[in-house]
Amino acid sequence: MIRYKRLIEMDFYMSDSKKYYVTTPIYYVNDKPHLGHTYTTIACDVLARFKRLDGYNVKFLTGTDEHGLKVKQSAEKAGMTPQEFTDQVSQNFRDLCPAMNFSNDDFIRTTEDRHTRSCQHLWKILEERGEIYLDKYAGWYAVRDEAYYAEDELSDGPNGKKIAPSGAEVEWMEEESYFFRLSAWGDKLLELYERNPTFVMPETRMNEVKSFVKSGLKDLSVSRTTFDWGVPVPGNDKHVMYVWIDALTNYITAAGYPDDMGEYWPADLHMVGKDILRFHAVYWPAFLMAAGIEPPKRVFAHGWWTIEGEKMSKSLGNAISPYDLIERYGVDQSRYFLLRENPFGNDGDFCHAHAINRINNDLANGLGNLAQRTLSFIYKNCDGKIPIPAEFTDNDRSLLKKAQEGMLGVVRRELDVQRFHKALEAIWDVVNAANVYIDVEAPWSLKKTDTVRMGTVLYVLTETIRCLGLIVQPVMPESSAKMLDQLAIEAGERSFDSLSPSKSIAAGTQIPQPQGVFPRLVEEEKAA
Ligand code: ME8
């Protein structure tokens, strides 16, 4: 009967258009995945997992951006064809998904047929609508950024070369080019930002985008003739598409464009680093509106990580590999640290000493210790059975209310505005409250004086741990599964509708011998 009800509830959720489509940038295949790429995808993975557990039908997309001059040049350097090269490097990003426990539903490569078809279709629509025209382009081009710069943006670099604001060298290029009439879309973009004030987040980034658009938009060169590693322009094989129009289109390709896009489009969230905000918040909605397609609902630009005070770069050789993080700290611990340490949206400095302290304090001593001391106590003193509670005191009720009722609403609200650090802070308020509770109630003393009360205290703690285990699942899927296994919570009882007093843990449940979930990192003294 219960199971049947659950099925109906699931159906209800699925058909209630509770859908959530979240995307990462598609990463360039000229580099191995590093901390920066991993960070963006972790954030999206947490949102995707959270929404699934909260009853949404989720699509979570990531992938690789494989065209453009930069990739062609990297392939040449490696002595490979662009296709061989992209096959190899794209695989590094694909392999990272299971390694980091990413739950992406799709992995798109811009060299796939579905994507060529989608780009060419979009192009034709834009051309038919008079949004794309053929002309000539001359200007300063930075291969590294795949972008043209205006003369007044440049400075003089060494060897008489000119340098773009990004630090990339530019060269003078002249080519026949197709143009997108971006200049005609300024007002419509400003209207979009007015209509949807959270189209770009955080707010400071919205202001930057608005002032960029208000300063006037120029038409955008959207094809290249100087190389052929790209999607051919339909009807003019001399041209390939500008890598950004090709790249951005991935988000609709994966939703099914040009066929029926079903329920997923418009995307709920494009997560990007601040470096590529302009492409997502200005060019992309302009392309879409020009083609008569609804823009996404939000673009969130997060900050950049530096490494122990330095910019992460290939030349400094200081890029942190995600595999190094996994080896040092574990997958879940790395996921937790990256989202907890730094207000999402701000820049942050990655420092191993901070990682160790944070992981030891919050995970080993905080949540881990709470679960371990409660469950071992039950295992040793109560025949491994969750005790039957007697009447609850105000202190019991207060903790239970926080865990069963208060926490989810706050976490949901914070994650809906991508404030991961605040969501985690709210969860750790409950962890801390439970650790205070166990010390105040001292079940080890009650063992000698009042075993009935001891049972109630242990029940309250176990129920709190169940709620904590449920709510940390999106951030720490493996460790939370271990915690929930230790409480003998069935797989079907782990979605957020189980976060309620009516689904409280059953007294009498037999638990297995508890194992520590978050080992203490031993380097703390050395690093502190
Ligand atoms: O820009 N800190 O790909 P990309 C935080 N292909 N995040 C960082 C980071 C750092 N130090 N370094 C990189 C591209 N990132 C295009 C995208 S989308 C249609 C096309 C993250 O491989 C951040 O999310 O250069 C940034 O936006 C992304 O990696 C850039 O990845």
XYZ file of C-alpha atoms and ligand atoms in Angstrom:
559
model
C 0.000 0.000 0.000
C 2.759 2.395 1.001
C 4.739 1.566 -2.110
C 1.711 2.152 -4.311
C 1.193 5.576 -2.759
C 4.819 6.381 -3.399
C 4.468 5.548 -7.079
C 1.509 7.862 -7.378
C 3.489 10.610 -5.701
C 6.379 10.069 -8.127
C 4.024 10.193 -11.097
C 2.502 13.324 -9.785
C 5.920 14.957 -9.519
C 6.938 13.877 -12.993
C 3.812 15.168 -14.669
C 3.634 18.361 -12.664
C 6.240 19.964 -14.959
C 8.608 20.034 -12.020
C 11.590 19.876 -14.335
C 15.082 21.200 -13.917
C 17.629 21.544 -16.709
C 21.107 22.521 -15.553
C 24.262 22.802 -17.655
C 28.001 23.236 -17.167
C 30.102 25.063 -19.756
C 31.419 22.620 -22.315
C 35.130 22.507 -21.659
C 37.826 23.138 -24.237
C 39.738 20.029 -25.143
C 43.092 21.801 -25.200
C 43.639 21.180 -21.499
C 43.265 18.411 -18.930
C 40.481 18.897 -16.399
C 41.666 20.837 -13.359
C 40.231 22.193 -10.137
C 38.415 25.036 -11.939
C 36.474 22.777 -14.327
C 35.789 20.327 -11.516
C 34.383 23.085 -9.304
C 31.805 24.182 -11.876
C 30.646 20.636 -12.496
C 30.449 19.796 -8.773
C 28.163 22.792 -8.242
C 25.866 21.624 -11.051
C 25.941 18.046 -9.818
C 24.822 19.129 -6.353
C 21.908 21.069 -7.833
C 20.942 18.169 -10.094
C 21.027 15.657 -7.245
C 19.171 17.998 -4.915
C 16.392 18.581 -7.428
C 16.029 14.860 -8.189
C 15.649 14.086 -4.486
C 13.191 16.976 -4.255
C 10.918 15.369 -6.849
C 12.028 17.107 -10.062
C 12.581 15.545 -13.443
C 16.191 16.625 -13.981
C 18.440 16.913 -16.983
C 22.061 17.634 -16.143
C 24.360 18.279 -19.086
C 28.107 18.594 -19.413
C 30.513 17.979 -22.278
C 33.372 19.241 -24.397
C 33.905 22.109 -26.823
C 35.982 20.662 -29.630
C 36.188 23.086 -32.537
C 38.222 26.193 -33.271
C 41.711 27.259 -34.185
C 43.086 26.696 -30.693
C 42.125 23.016 -30.760
C 43.442 22.587 -34.282
C 46.789 24.059 -33.221
C 46.966 21.913 -30.081
C 46.294 18.822 -32.225
C 49.095 19.780 -34.615
C 51.482 20.215 -31.705
C 50.552 16.756 -30.447
C 51.125 15.311 -33.928
C 47.509 14.165 -34.278
C 44.517 14.924 -36.443
C 42.001 17.198 -34.729
C 39.564 14.280 -34.471
C 42.110 11.936 -32.857
C 43.174 14.699 -30.520
C 39.661 15.636 -29.457
C 38.687 11.980 -28.981
C 41.554 11.589 -26.555
C 41.164 14.797 -24.573
C 37.384 14.670 -24.435
C 37.740 11.248 -22.818
C 39.664 12.850 -19.921
C 36.621 14.981 -19.147
C 34.292 12.026 -19.540
C 36.425 9.912 -17.184
C 36.233 12.633 -14.561
C 32.457 12.113 -14.266
C 32.526 8.724 -12.517
C 35.707 9.682 -10.634
C 34.014 12.734 -9.096
C 30.632 11.012 -8.869
C 28.943 13.385 -11.308
C 25.397 12.335 -12.125
C 25.183 13.963 -15.561
C 22.399 12.606 -17.767
C 24.199 13.469 -20.981
C 27.704 14.296 -22.176
C 27.802 16.293 -25.365
C 30.689 16.673 -27.790
C 30.453 19.448 -30.358
C 31.897 17.086 -32.981
C 28.819 14.844 -32.793
C 26.393 14.653 -35.717
C 23.427 15.668 -33.566
C 25.259 18.905 -32.847
C 26.298 19.705 -36.426
C 22.677 19.251 -37.453
C 21.449 21.488 -34.671
C 23.987 24.286 -35.382
C 23.248 24.244 -39.101
C 19.535 24.365 -38.479
C 19.861 27.315 -36.106
C 22.095 29.074 -38.630
C 19.557 28.638 -41.420
C 16.774 30.026 -39.272
C 18.883 33.049 -38.353
C 19.797 33.588 -42.009
C 16.172 33.245 -43.148
C 15.125 35.806 -40.570
C 17.771 38.235 -41.848
C 19.724 38.066 -38.590
C 22.925 36.883 -40.305
C 24.547 38.633 -43.313
C 27.811 38.285 -45.266
C 30.469 41.052 -45.115
C 34.215 41.563 -44.534
C 35.993 41.643 -41.222
C 39.316 43.172 -40.303
C 40.526 43.416 -36.750
C 42.791 42.290 -33.909
C 42.230 38.623 -33.162
C 43.476 36.601 -30.194
C 43.718 32.927 -31.059
C 43.961 31.986 -27.378
C 40.628 33.630 -26.590
C 39.044 32.900 -29.990
C 37.904 36.530 -29.970
C 38.419 39.843 -31.719
C 39.353 42.944 -29.696
C 38.933 46.648 -30.413
C 42.084 48.748 -30.885
C 41.422 50.728 -27.687
C 41.291 47.521 -25.602
C 44.882 46.601 -26.503
C 48.199 47.363 -24.853
C 51.799 46.992 -26.084
C 53.454 43.729 -25.175
C 57.039 42.490 -25.601
C 58.467 42.004 -29.167
C 56.313 44.832 -30.485
C 53.227 42.574 -30.262
C 49.879 43.882 -29.110
C 48.216 42.289 -26.101
C 44.510 41.832 -25.318
C 43.133 42.642 -21.835
C 43.203 38.889 -21.129
C 46.988 38.893 -21.668
C 46.709 36.989 -24.971
C 48.705 38.147 -28.001
C 46.586 39.442 -30.857
C 47.254 39.511 -34.580
C 45.725 41.504 -37.412
C 43.236 39.396 -39.365
C 41.201 40.168 -42.465
C 38.557 37.793 -43.675
C 35.202 37.536 -45.342
C 32.797 36.859 -42.554
C 29.169 36.369 -41.743
C 27.811 38.733 -39.118
C 25.051 38.385 -36.594
C 23.011 41.577 -36.106
C 23.776 41.849 -32.416
C 23.495 45.652 -32.625
C 19.752 45.285 -33.149
C 19.211 43.300 -29.942
C 20.342 45.729 -27.219
C 16.866 46.916 -26.219
C 15.400 43.422 -26.265
C 18.228 42.216 -24.033
C 17.685 45.068 -21.583
C 13.978 44.209 -21.551
C 14.849 40.592 -20.819
C 17.010 41.685 -17.854
C 14.186 43.936 -16.579
C 11.605 41.193 -16.923
C 13.806 38.645 -15.214
C 16.045 40.417 -12.693
C 17.718 37.148 -11.734
C 18.562 36.270 -15.340
C 22.177 36.907 -14.384
C 23.409 36.150 -10.897
C 25.050 37.261 -8.656
C 23.542 40.753 -8.805
C 26.889 42.522 -9.306
C 27.363 40.511 -12.483
C 23.900 41.512 -13.680
C 24.983 45.140 -13.345
C 28.156 44.508 -15.346
C 26.177 42.848 -18.113
C 23.614 45.656 -18.243
C 26.239 48.350 -18.519
C 28.005 46.403 -21.259
C 24.772 46.214 -23.254
C 23.901 49.844 -22.541
C 27.288 50.946 -23.870
C 26.128 49.751 -27.311
C 26.510 46.433 -29.112
C 28.320 45.880 -32.406
C 27.404 43.198 -34.906
C 29.268 39.995 -34.187
C 31.459 38.114 -36.637
C 30.125 34.551 -36.620
C 32.148 32.681 -39.238
C 35.781 32.003 -40.113
C 37.529 31.184 -43.383
C 41.091 30.872 -42.052
C 40.687 27.296 -40.839
C 38.259 24.445 -41.367
C 37.996 22.757 -37.942
C 34.442 23.745 -37.235
C 30.825 23.262 -38.243
C 30.499 24.165 -41.950
C 28.230 27.103 -42.698
C 25.270 25.632 -44.612
C 25.412 26.644 -48.255
C 28.942 28.144 -48.079
C 31.660 25.575 -47.418
C 34.400 28.217 -47.377
C 33.184 29.200 -43.917
C 33.039 27.411 -40.619
C 31.003 28.762 -37.744
C 32.606 30.904 -35.077
C 33.378 28.541 -32.237
C 31.155 30.396 -29.747
C 27.941 30.162 -31.782
C 28.745 26.485 -32.220
C 29.582 26.011 -28.535
C 26.580 27.812 -27.063
C 24.209 25.866 -29.288
C 25.158 22.685 -27.390
C 22.606 23.572 -24.736
C 19.683 23.265 -27.157
C 21.190 20.359 -29.109
C 21.147 18.281 -25.948
C 17.536 19.299 -25.290
C 16.607 17.844 -28.697
C 16.881 20.805 -31.098
C 15.989 21.052 -33.967
C 13.394 18.372 -33.236
C 10.940 18.688 -30.406
C 12.763 20.034 -27.366
C 10.209 18.413 -25.105
C 9.931 19.706 -21.610
C 13.524 20.616 -20.827
C 13.958 23.874 -22.698
C 14.284 26.642 -21.548
C 17.217 25.635 -19.372
C 16.755 26.570 -15.734
C 20.404 27.317 -15.190
C 23.578 27.734 -17.202
C 26.402 27.632 -14.675
C 29.562 29.358 -15.912
C 32.766 30.916 -14.622
C 32.868 34.698 -14.658
C 35.275 34.594 -17.633
C 32.554 33.517 -20.040
C 29.592 35.424 -18.696
C 29.296 37.844 -21.626
C 28.926 35.004 -24.120
C 26.133 33.447 -22.068
C 24.300 36.535 -20.863
C 24.504 38.682 -24.008
C 25.291 36.732 -27.180
C 23.390 33.560 -26.328
C 19.995 35.100 -25.428
C 20.365 37.380 -28.469
C 20.941 34.372 -30.787
C 17.992 32.582 -29.252
C 15.558 35.493 -29.361
C 16.630 36.180 -32.953
C 15.760 32.575 -33.823
C 12.443 32.768 -31.963
C 13.583 30.457 -29.163
C 13.003 31.243 -25.503
C 16.164 32.288 -23.603
C 17.347 30.294 -20.578
C 16.021 31.256 -17.169
C 19.308 32.023 -15.485
C 23.053 32.327 -16.023
C 25.080 32.137 -12.819
C 28.692 33.300 -12.980
C 30.828 31.910 -10.180
C 34.229 33.233 -9.144
C 37.722 31.974 -9.834
C 40.022 29.890 -7.719
C 43.612 30.924 -7.287
C 46.110 28.425 -5.877
C 47.859 29.427 -2.667
C 47.616 33.056 -3.838
C 48.624 32.508 -7.483
C 46.560 32.438 -10.658
C 46.166 28.823 -11.791
C 47.950 28.433 -15.105
C 49.643 25.942 -17.346
C 52.862 27.937 -17.456
C 53.134 28.158 -13.658
C 52.397 24.421 -13.547
C 50.302 24.957 -10.411
C 46.947 23.713 -11.696
C 45.443 21.281 -9.198
C 44.305 18.001 -10.678
C 40.989 16.653 -9.419
C 42.678 13.266 -9.021
C 45.149 14.802 -6.597
C 42.224 16.105 -4.531
C 40.511 12.715 -4.558
C 43.691 11.007 -3.431
C 44.430 13.459 -0.621
C 40.946 14.065 0.723
C 38.450 11.699 -0.884
C 35.719 12.533 -3.389
C 33.009 13.623 -0.974
C 35.383 15.597 1.204
C 36.667 17.509 -1.853
C 33.135 18.220 -3.051
C 32.178 19.459 0.401
C 35.246 21.622 0.925
C 35.033 23.378 -2.454
C 31.415 24.385 -1.925
C 31.646 25.179 1.792
C 34.839 27.150 1.935
C 34.092 30.026 -0.350
C 30.929 32.070 -0.889
C 29.777 30.870 -4.300
C 30.128 33.738 -6.764
C 33.255 35.164 -5.095
C 36.834 34.396 -6.044
C 38.608 32.091 -3.639
C 42.086 30.951 -2.813
C 42.676 27.213 -2.622
C 44.886 26.282 0.294
C 45.586 22.727 1.489
C 45.848 23.762 5.151
C 42.326 25.189 4.978
C 41.040 22.054 3.292
C 42.465 19.851 6.028
C 41.078 22.003 8.830
C 37.658 22.275 7.261
C 37.396 18.556 6.518
C 38.570 17.575 9.997
C 36.388 20.079 11.830
C 33.150 19.758 9.901
C 33.273 16.183 8.652
C 35.494 14.074 10.927
C 34.746 15.903 14.215
C 31.339 17.332 13.317
C 29.057 15.041 11.369
C 31.237 11.922 11.423
C 31.781 11.915 15.153
C 28.110 12.596 15.861
C 27.074 9.530 13.869
C 29.892 7.329 15.081
C 29.452 7.956 18.799
C 25.665 7.660 18.665
C 25.581 4.492 16.610
C 28.437 2.712 18.432
C 26.705 3.510 21.700
C 23.481 1.950 20.438
C 25.352 -1.005 18.983
C 27.081 -1.711 22.295
C 24.350 -0.835 24.763
C 21.024 -1.464 23.060
C 21.641 -4.767 21.229
C 22.131 -2.756 18.015
C 18.461 -1.755 17.971
C 17.168 1.815 17.673
C 15.567 2.364 21.125
C 11.898 3.095 21.670
C 11.422 6.725 22.680
C 9.369 7.755 25.714
C 7.857 11.215 25.916
C 9.862 13.987 24.244
C 11.143 16.977 26.225
C 11.292 20.517 24.814
C 14.967 20.007 24.065
C 14.192 16.827 22.099
C 11.396 18.512 20.171
C 13.505 21.517 19.349
C 16.264 19.414 17.771
C 13.797 17.172 15.923
C 11.947 20.159 14.526
C 15.167 21.666 13.213
C 16.201 18.419 11.540
C 12.843 17.189 10.219
C 11.142 20.441 9.317
C 13.349 23.537 9.431
C 16.408 22.430 7.507
C 15.002 21.423 4.114
C 13.197 24.711 3.507
C 16.312 26.764 4.192
C 18.553 24.540 2.092
C 16.058 24.582 -0.774
C 15.854 28.384 -0.679
C 19.610 28.840 -0.571
C 20.271 26.361 -3.380
C 17.627 28.008 -5.534
C 19.874 31.072 -5.535
C 23.079 29.019 -5.745
C 24.271 29.934 -2.247
C 25.919 26.586 -1.585
C 27.952 27.829 1.367
C 24.782 29.118 3.073
C 22.933 25.858 2.436
C 25.788 23.940 4.027
C 25.964 26.388 6.903
C 22.272 25.724 7.603
C 22.902 21.964 7.642
C 25.880 22.363 9.945
C 23.783 24.447 12.341
C 21.851 21.225 12.907
C 25.053 19.141 13.164
C 26.340 21.552 15.803
C 23.017 21.616 17.636
C 23.059 17.800 17.736
C 26.602 17.757 19.088
C 25.585 20.207 21.816
C 22.506 18.053 22.507
C 24.501 14.859 22.952
C 26.862 16.582 25.411
C 24.020 18.167 27.391
C 21.873 15.027 27.484
C 24.897 12.765 28.060
C 23.404 9.332 27.257
C 26.498 7.653 28.749
C 25.513 9.045 32.179
C 21.842 8.155 31.685
C 22.927 4.580 31.135
C 23.557 4.355 34.888
C 20.610 6.453 36.055
C 17.692 6.383 33.627
C 17.762 3.947 30.709
C 14.308 4.983 29.497
C 15.467 8.572 29.079
C 18.702 7.270 27.538
C 16.615 5.463 24.910
C 14.709 8.625 24.096
C 17.894 10.672 23.721
C 19.419 8.040 21.451
C 16.248 7.910 19.388
C 16.278 11.710 18.926
C 19.930 11.574 17.903
C 19.392 8.730 15.450
C 16.464 10.500 13.847
C 18.545 13.667 13.549
C 21.358 11.701 11.919
C 18.855 10.170 9.494
C 17.715 13.654 8.458
C 21.310 14.850 8.126
C 22.215 11.771 6.083
C 19.327 12.509 3.732
C 20.066 16.167 3.238
C 23.797 15.845 2.604
C 23.229 13.298 -0.191
C 23.583 15.843 -3.028
C 26.963 17.037 -1.763
C 28.382 13.765 -0.436
C 26.582 10.934 -2.202
C 28.872 8.107 -1.091
C 29.346 9.035 2.540
C 25.669 9.794 3.022
C 24.784 6.416 1.508
C 27.075 4.784 4.078
C 25.441 6.739 6.885
C 21.957 5.811 5.724
C 23.002 2.156 5.278
C 24.186 2.169 8.860
C 20.729 3.277 9.928
C 19.202 0.557 7.716
C 17.235 3.144 5.705
C 15.896 1.504 2.568
C 16.768 2.871 -0.877
C 13.155 3.879 -1.483
C 13.121 5.950 1.711
C 15.853 8.377 0.793
C 14.173 11.166 -1.142
C 13.331 14.448 0.531
C 9.721 13.541 1.125
C 11.177 11.265 3.811
C 12.356 14.381 5.645
C 9.266 14.594 7.747
C 8.107 13.537 11.208
C 5.709 11.053 9.594
C 8.690 9.171 8.123
C 10.705 9.078 11.362
C 13.021 6.136 11.835
C 11.290 3.065 13.208
C 12.175 2.169 16.785
C 13.467 -1.381 16.997
C 15.339 -1.135 13.682
C 18.389 -3.383 13.815
C 21.561 -1.561 12.766
C 24.787 -3.129 11.510
C 28.097 -2.598 13.294
C 28.921 1.083 12.690
C 32.009 2.110 10.715
C 33.557 5.586 10.692
C 32.492 7.479 7.568
C 34.845 10.480 7.639
C 38.395 9.569 8.624
C 40.428 12.283 10.310
C 43.162 13.657 8.064
C 46.510 13.217 9.742
C 48.423 16.074 8.143
C 46.585 18.680 10.170
C 49.371 19.503 12.630
C 51.924 19.730 9.828
C 49.733 21.973 7.687
C 48.317 24.213 10.400
O 35.535 28.628 -21.726
N 38.402 28.830 -11.135
O 36.005 26.374 -21.805
P 37.175 26.242 -20.716
C 37.111 28.499 -11.296
N 34.755 26.130 -24.075
N 36.606 28.010 -12.431
C 37.431 27.837 -13.461
C 38.814 28.155 -13.386
C 39.288 28.666 -12.140
N 40.552 28.998 -11.947
N 39.360 27.869 -14.578
C 38.374 27.378 -15.363
C 35.416 27.522 -22.229
N 37.215 27.356 -14.694
C 34.431 27.318 -23.368
C 33.028 27.280 -22.815
S 30.384 27.024 -23.054
C 29.277 27.119 -24.287
C 31.949 27.127 -23.823
C 35.912 26.860 -15.202
O 37.676 24.847 -20.832
C 34.872 27.957 -15.307
O 33.593 27.383 -15.256
O 38.140 27.346 -20.816
C 35.063 28.477 -16.693
O 33.936 29.146 -17.173
C 35.340 27.194 -17.447
O 36.103 26.398 -16.535
C 36.114 27.479 -18.732
O 36.391 26.296 -19.340
